[in-house]
Coordinates of C-alpha atoms and ligand atoms in Angstrom, one line a residue:
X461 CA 184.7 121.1 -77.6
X462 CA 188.6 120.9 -79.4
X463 CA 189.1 123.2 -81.7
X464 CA 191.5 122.6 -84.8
X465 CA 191.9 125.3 -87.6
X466 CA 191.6 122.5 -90.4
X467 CA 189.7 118.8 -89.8
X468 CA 190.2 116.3 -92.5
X469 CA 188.2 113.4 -93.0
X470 CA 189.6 110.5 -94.7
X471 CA 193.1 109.0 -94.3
X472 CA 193.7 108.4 -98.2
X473 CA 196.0 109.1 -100.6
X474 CA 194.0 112.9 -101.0
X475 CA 193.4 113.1 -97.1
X476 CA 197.2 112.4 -96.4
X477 CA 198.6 115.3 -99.1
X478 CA 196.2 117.5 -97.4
X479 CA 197.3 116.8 -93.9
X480 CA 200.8 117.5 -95.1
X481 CA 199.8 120.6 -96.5
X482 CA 197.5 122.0 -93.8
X483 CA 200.4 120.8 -91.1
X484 CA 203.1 122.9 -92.8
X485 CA 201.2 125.6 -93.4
X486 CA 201.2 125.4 -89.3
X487 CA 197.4 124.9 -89.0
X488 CA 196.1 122.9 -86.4
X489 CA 194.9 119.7 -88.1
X490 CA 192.8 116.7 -87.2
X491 CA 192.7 114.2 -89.8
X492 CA 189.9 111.5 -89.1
X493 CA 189.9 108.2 -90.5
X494 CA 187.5 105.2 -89.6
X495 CA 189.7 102.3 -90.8
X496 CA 192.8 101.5 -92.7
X497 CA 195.1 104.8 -93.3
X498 CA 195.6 105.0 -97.0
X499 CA 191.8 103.7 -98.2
X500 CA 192.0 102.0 -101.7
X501 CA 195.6 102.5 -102.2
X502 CA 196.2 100.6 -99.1
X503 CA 194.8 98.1 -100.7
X504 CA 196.2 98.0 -103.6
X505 CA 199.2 95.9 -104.6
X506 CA 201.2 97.7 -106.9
X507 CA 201.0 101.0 -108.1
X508 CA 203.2 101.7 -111.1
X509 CA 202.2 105.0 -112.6
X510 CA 202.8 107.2 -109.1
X511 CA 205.8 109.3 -110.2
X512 CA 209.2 108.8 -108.2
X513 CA 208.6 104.6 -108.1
X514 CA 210.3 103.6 -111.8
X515 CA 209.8 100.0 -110.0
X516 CA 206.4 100.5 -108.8
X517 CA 205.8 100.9 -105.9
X518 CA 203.4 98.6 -103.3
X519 CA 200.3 100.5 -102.1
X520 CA 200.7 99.7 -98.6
X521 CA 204.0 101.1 -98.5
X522 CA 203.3 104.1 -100.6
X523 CA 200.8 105.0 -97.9
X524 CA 202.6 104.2 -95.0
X525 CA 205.2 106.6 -96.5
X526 CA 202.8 109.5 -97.0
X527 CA 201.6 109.1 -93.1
X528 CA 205.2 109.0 -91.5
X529 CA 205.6 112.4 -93.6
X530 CA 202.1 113.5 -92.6
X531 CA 203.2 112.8 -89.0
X532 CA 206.4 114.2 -89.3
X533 CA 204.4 117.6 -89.6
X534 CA 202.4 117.0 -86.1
X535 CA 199.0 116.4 -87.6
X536 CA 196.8 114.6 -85.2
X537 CA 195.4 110.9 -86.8
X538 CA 192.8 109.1 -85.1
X539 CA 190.7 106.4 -86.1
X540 CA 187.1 107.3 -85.3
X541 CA 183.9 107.4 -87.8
X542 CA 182.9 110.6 -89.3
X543 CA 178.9 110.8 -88.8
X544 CA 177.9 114.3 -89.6
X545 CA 179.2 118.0 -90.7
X546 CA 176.9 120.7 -89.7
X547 CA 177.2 124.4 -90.1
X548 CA 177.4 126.4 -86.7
X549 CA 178.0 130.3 -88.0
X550 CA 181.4 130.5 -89.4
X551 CA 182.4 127.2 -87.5
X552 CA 181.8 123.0 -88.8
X553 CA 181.2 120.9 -86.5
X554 CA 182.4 117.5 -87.0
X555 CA 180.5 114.6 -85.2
X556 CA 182.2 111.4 -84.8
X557 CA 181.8 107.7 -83.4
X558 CA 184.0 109.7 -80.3
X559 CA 182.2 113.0 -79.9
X560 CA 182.7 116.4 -82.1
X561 CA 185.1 118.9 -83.3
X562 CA 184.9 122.3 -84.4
X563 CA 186.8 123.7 -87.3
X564 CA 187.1 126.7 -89.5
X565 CA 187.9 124.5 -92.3
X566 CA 187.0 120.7 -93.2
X567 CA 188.0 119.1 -95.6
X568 CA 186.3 116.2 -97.2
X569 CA 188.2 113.2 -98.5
X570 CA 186.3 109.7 -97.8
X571 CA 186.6 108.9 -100.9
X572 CA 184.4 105.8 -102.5
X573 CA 183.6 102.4 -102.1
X574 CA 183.4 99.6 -104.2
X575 CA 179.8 99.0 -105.8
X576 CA 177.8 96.3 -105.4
X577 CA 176.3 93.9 -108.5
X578 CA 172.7 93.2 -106.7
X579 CA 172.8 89.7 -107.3
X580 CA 171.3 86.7 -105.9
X581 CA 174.0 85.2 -103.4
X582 CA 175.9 88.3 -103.5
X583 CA 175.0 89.4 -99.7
X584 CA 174.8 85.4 -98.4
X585 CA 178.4 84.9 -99.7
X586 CA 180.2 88.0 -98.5
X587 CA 183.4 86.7 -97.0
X588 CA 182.9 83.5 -97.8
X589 CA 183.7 83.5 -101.5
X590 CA 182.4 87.3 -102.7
X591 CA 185.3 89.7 -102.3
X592 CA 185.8 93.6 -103.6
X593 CA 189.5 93.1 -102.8
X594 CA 192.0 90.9 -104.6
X595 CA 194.7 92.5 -102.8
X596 CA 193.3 91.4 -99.4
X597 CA 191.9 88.1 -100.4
X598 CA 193.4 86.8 -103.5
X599 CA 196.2 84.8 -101.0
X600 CA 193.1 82.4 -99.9
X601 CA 192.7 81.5 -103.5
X602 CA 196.1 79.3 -104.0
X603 CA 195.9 76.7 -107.0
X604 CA 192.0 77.1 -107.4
X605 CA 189.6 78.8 -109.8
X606 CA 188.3 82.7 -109.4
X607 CA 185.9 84.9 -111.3
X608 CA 186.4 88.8 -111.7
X609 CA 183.4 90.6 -112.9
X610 CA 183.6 94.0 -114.5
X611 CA 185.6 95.0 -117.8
X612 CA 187.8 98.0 -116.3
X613 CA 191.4 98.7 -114.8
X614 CA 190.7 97.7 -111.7
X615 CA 188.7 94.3 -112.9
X616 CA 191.6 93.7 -115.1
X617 CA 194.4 94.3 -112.4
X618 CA 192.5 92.2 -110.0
X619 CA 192.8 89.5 -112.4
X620 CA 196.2 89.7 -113.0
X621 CA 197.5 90.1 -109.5
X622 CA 194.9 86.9 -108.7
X623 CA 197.1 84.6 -111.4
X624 CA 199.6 85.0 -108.6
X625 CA 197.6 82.5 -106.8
X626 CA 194.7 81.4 -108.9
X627 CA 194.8 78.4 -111.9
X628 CA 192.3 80.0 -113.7
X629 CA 190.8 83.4 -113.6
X630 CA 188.0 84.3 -115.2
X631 CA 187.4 87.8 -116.5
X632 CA 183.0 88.3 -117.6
X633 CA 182.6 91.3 -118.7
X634 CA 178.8 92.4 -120.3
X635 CA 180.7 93.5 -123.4
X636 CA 182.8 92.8 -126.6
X637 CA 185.5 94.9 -125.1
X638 CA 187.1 96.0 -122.3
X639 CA 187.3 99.4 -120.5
X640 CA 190.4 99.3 -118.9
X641 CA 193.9 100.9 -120.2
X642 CA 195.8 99.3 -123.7
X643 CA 199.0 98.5 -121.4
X644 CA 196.3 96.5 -118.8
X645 CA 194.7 94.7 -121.6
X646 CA 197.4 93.7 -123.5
X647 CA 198.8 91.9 -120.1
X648 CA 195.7 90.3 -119.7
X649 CA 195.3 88.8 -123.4
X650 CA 199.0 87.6 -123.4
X651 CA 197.9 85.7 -119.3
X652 CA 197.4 82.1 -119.9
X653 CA 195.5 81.7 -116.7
X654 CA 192.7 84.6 -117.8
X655 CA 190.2 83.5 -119.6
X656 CA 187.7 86.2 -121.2
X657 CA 183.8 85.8 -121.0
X658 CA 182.3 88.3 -122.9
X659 CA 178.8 89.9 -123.8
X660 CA 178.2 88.4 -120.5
X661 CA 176.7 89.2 -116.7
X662 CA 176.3 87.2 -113.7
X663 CA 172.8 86.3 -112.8
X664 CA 173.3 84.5 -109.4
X665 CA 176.1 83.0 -107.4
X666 CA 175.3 79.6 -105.9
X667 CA 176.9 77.3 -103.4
X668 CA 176.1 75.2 -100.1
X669 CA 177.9 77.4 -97.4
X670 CA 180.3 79.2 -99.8
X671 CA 180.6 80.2 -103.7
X672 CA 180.5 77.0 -105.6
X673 CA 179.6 78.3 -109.0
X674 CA 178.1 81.2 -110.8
X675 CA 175.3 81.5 -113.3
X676 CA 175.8 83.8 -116.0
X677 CA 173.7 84.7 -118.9
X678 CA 175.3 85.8 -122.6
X679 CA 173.6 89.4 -122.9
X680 CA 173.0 88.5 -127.1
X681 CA 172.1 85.0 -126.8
X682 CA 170.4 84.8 -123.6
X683 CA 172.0 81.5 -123.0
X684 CA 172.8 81.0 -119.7
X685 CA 176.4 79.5 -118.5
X686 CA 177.7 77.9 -115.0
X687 CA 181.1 78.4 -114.5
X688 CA 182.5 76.5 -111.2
X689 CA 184.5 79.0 -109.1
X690 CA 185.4 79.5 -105.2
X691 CA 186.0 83.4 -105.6
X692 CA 184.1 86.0 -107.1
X693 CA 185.5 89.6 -107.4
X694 CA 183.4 92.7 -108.1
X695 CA 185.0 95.0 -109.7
X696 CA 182.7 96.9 -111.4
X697 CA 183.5 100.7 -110.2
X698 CA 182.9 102.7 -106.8
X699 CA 180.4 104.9 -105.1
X700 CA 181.5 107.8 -103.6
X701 CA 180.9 107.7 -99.9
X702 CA 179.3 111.2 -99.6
X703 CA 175.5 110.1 -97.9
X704 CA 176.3 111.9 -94.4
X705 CA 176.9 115.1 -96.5
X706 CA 174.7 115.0 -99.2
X707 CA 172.4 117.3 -97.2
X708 CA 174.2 120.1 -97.2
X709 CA 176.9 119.4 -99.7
X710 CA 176.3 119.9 -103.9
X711 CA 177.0 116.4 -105.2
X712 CA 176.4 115.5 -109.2
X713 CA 173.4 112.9 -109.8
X714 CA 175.9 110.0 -108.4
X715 CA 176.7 111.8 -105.4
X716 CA 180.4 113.0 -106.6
X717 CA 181.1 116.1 -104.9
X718 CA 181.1 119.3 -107.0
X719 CA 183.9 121.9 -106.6
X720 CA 185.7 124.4 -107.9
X721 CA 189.2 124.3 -109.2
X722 CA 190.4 125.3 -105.7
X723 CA 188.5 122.3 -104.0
X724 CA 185.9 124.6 -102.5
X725 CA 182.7 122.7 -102.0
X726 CA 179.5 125.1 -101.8
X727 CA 179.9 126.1 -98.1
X728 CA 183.0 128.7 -97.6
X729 CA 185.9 127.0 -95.8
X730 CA 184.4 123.3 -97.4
X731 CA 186.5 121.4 -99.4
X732 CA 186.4 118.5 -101.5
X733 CA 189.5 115.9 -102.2
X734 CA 190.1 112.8 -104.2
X735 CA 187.7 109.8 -105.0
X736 CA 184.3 111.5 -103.5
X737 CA 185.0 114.8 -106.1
X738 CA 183.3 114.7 -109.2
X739 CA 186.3 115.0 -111.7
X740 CA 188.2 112.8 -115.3
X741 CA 191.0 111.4 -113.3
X742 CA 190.6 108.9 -109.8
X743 CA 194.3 107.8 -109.5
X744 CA 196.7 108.3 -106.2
X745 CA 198.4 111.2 -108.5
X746 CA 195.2 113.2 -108.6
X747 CA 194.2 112.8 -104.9
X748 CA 197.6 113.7 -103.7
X749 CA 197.2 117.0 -106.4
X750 CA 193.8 117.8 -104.8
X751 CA 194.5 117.2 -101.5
X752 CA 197.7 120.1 -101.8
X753 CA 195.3 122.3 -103.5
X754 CA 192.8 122.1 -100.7
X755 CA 195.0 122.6 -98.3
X756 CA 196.8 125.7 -99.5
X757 CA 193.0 127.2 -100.0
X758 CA 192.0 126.2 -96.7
X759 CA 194.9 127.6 -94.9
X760 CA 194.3 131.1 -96.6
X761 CA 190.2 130.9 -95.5
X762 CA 191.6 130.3 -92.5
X763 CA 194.2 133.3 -91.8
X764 CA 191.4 135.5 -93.3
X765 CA 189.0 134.6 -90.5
X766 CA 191.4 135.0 -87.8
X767 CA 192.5 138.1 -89.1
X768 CA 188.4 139.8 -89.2
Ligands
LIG769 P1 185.1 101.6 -114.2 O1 186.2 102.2 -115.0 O2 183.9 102.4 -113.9 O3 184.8 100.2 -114.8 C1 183.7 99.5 -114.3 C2 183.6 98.2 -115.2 O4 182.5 97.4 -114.7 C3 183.2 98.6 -116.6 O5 183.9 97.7 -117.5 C4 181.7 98.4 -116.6 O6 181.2 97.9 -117.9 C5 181.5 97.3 -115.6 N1 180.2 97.4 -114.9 C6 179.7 98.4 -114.3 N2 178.5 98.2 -113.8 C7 178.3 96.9 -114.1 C8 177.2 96.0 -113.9 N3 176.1 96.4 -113.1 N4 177.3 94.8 -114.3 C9 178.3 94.3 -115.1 N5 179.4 95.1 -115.3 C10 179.4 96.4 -114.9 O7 185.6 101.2 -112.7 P2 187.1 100.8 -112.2 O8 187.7 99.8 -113.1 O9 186.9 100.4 -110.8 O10 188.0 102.1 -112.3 C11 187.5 103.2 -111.6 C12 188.5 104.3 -111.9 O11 189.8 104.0 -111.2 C13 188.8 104.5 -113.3 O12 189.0 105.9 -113.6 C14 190.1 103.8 -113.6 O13 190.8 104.2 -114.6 C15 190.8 104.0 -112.2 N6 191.8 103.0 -111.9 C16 193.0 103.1 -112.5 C17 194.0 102.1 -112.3 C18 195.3 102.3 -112.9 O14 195.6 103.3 -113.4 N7 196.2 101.3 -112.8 C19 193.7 101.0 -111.6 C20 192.4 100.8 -111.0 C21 191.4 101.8 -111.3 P3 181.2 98.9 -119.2 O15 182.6 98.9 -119.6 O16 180.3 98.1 -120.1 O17 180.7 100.2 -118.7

């Protein structure tokens, strides 16, 4: 079985940072990462409020940045699916879609995905109209009309990087206000092509053999409301992607991770990074802060065992 000194799972933002970290601090490091290096923030098309970019900065490139680095510092990256952590005396072992990995330290950094509404049509129209990424799909939406659901910054920068494409987007949100930052509202109020629906959620998304329209109900009046779309967005918030350690990791009632201030998950030489933590802040800037921290922790756990 391969040995490293420090396995990260999770090639975002947080797993990146800590596979610079680990890397310098010359321990042998794995970093695991089922799909797309960078997560979210691949996904993302601008990042603006990520130090060192005064003209933002795209999310894909920002990511491709921090792996060059990470590689730079002879980490291994390979693109397999983490399964399960188990506890094997002062060893993990880290089962993958490839096989498994021991490791005196691992560090955890899948981060979250996007949740789903639980509508009707939700599930049948996947792909073929229902999207969690505007960044990845919004380009299919040239000249025609798209729906965003949720009231926060990422519902209100998926609308504004879809009037790119879109003629109309509309924005239903179950409230009489939004969530998201001042500076994010203020650019959608001033959009022409955003329209608000407020005190309003979608009850079912309808169309032959894609999304043709969506039903909506007004949460005070109980009126219901057909808006004809070919898109809908969710972006109503994330769930952390913890369930394949939830059995042996402390999570909070929503499955966020609970650590300390140095990371450290309740198993010695476990750490915690980024979106899956429970902590205030889920930005790049955070998971690149966490993912240092780790590291540096992990490194010393590490020294100390090879030094009983
Ligand atoms: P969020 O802040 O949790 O907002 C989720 C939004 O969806 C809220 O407006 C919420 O309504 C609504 N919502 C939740 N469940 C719903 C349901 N079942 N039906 C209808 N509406 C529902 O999630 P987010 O916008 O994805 O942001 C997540 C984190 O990432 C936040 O910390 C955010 O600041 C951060 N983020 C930052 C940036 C940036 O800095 N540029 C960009 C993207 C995300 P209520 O408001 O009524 O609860």
């Amino acid at each position: 079985m391969e040995y490293y000194d420090v396995i990260i799972v999770g090639g975002g933002p947080a797993g990146l940072a800590a596979g610079i970290y680990s890397a310098r601090a010359k321990m042998k490091t794995l970093l695991i990462e089922k799909g797309l290096i960078g997560g979210q923030a691949a996904t993302t098309s601008e990042i603006e409020n990520y130090p060192g970019f005064p003209e933002s900065v795209g999310g894909p490139e920002l990511c491709e940045l921090m792996e060059k680095q990470a590689k730079k510092f002879n980490i291994d990256i390979r693109t397999e699916e983490f399964k399960n952590l188990s506890i094997s005396d002062k060893l993990k072992l880290v089962e993958t879609s490839k096989g498994t990995y021991q490791a005196s330290a691992v560090i955890l950094a899948m981060g979250a995905e996007p949740k789903k509404l639980g509508v009707k049509g939700e599930d049948e129209f996947r792909g073929a109209g229902v999207s969690y990424c505007a960044t990845c799909d919004g380009f299919f939406y040239n000249g025609k009309k798209v729906m965003v659901v949720g009231g926060g910054d990422t519902a209100v920068e998926e609308a504004l990087f879809l009037t790119k494409f879109a003629e109309k987007v509309f924005v239903v949100h179950r409230r009489d206000q939004l969530r998201a930052t001042k500076i994010l509202q203020e650019r959608a109020f001033s959009n022409k092509k955003i329209e608000i629906i407020w005190n309003s959620v979608v009850k079912r998304i309808e169309g032959s053999n894609k999304v043709e329209r969506v039903v909506m109900e007004n949460v005070k009046t109980k009126q219901e409301k057909t808006v004809e779309v070919d898109g809908v967005f969710m972006a109503i918030g994330y769930t952390p992607t913890s369930d394949a350690i939830k059995k042996i990791i402390n999570t909070d009632e929503a499955g966020y991770v609970i650590t300390d201030e140095e990371m450290r998950t309740n198993i010695r030489g476990v750490y915690a990074v980024g979106d899956i933590r429970k902590k205030p802040l889920r930005q790049v800037i955070t998971a690149v802060s966490d993912g240092a921290v780790a590291a540096v922790s992990a490194s010393k756990y590490v020294e100390e065992l090879k030094n009983v």
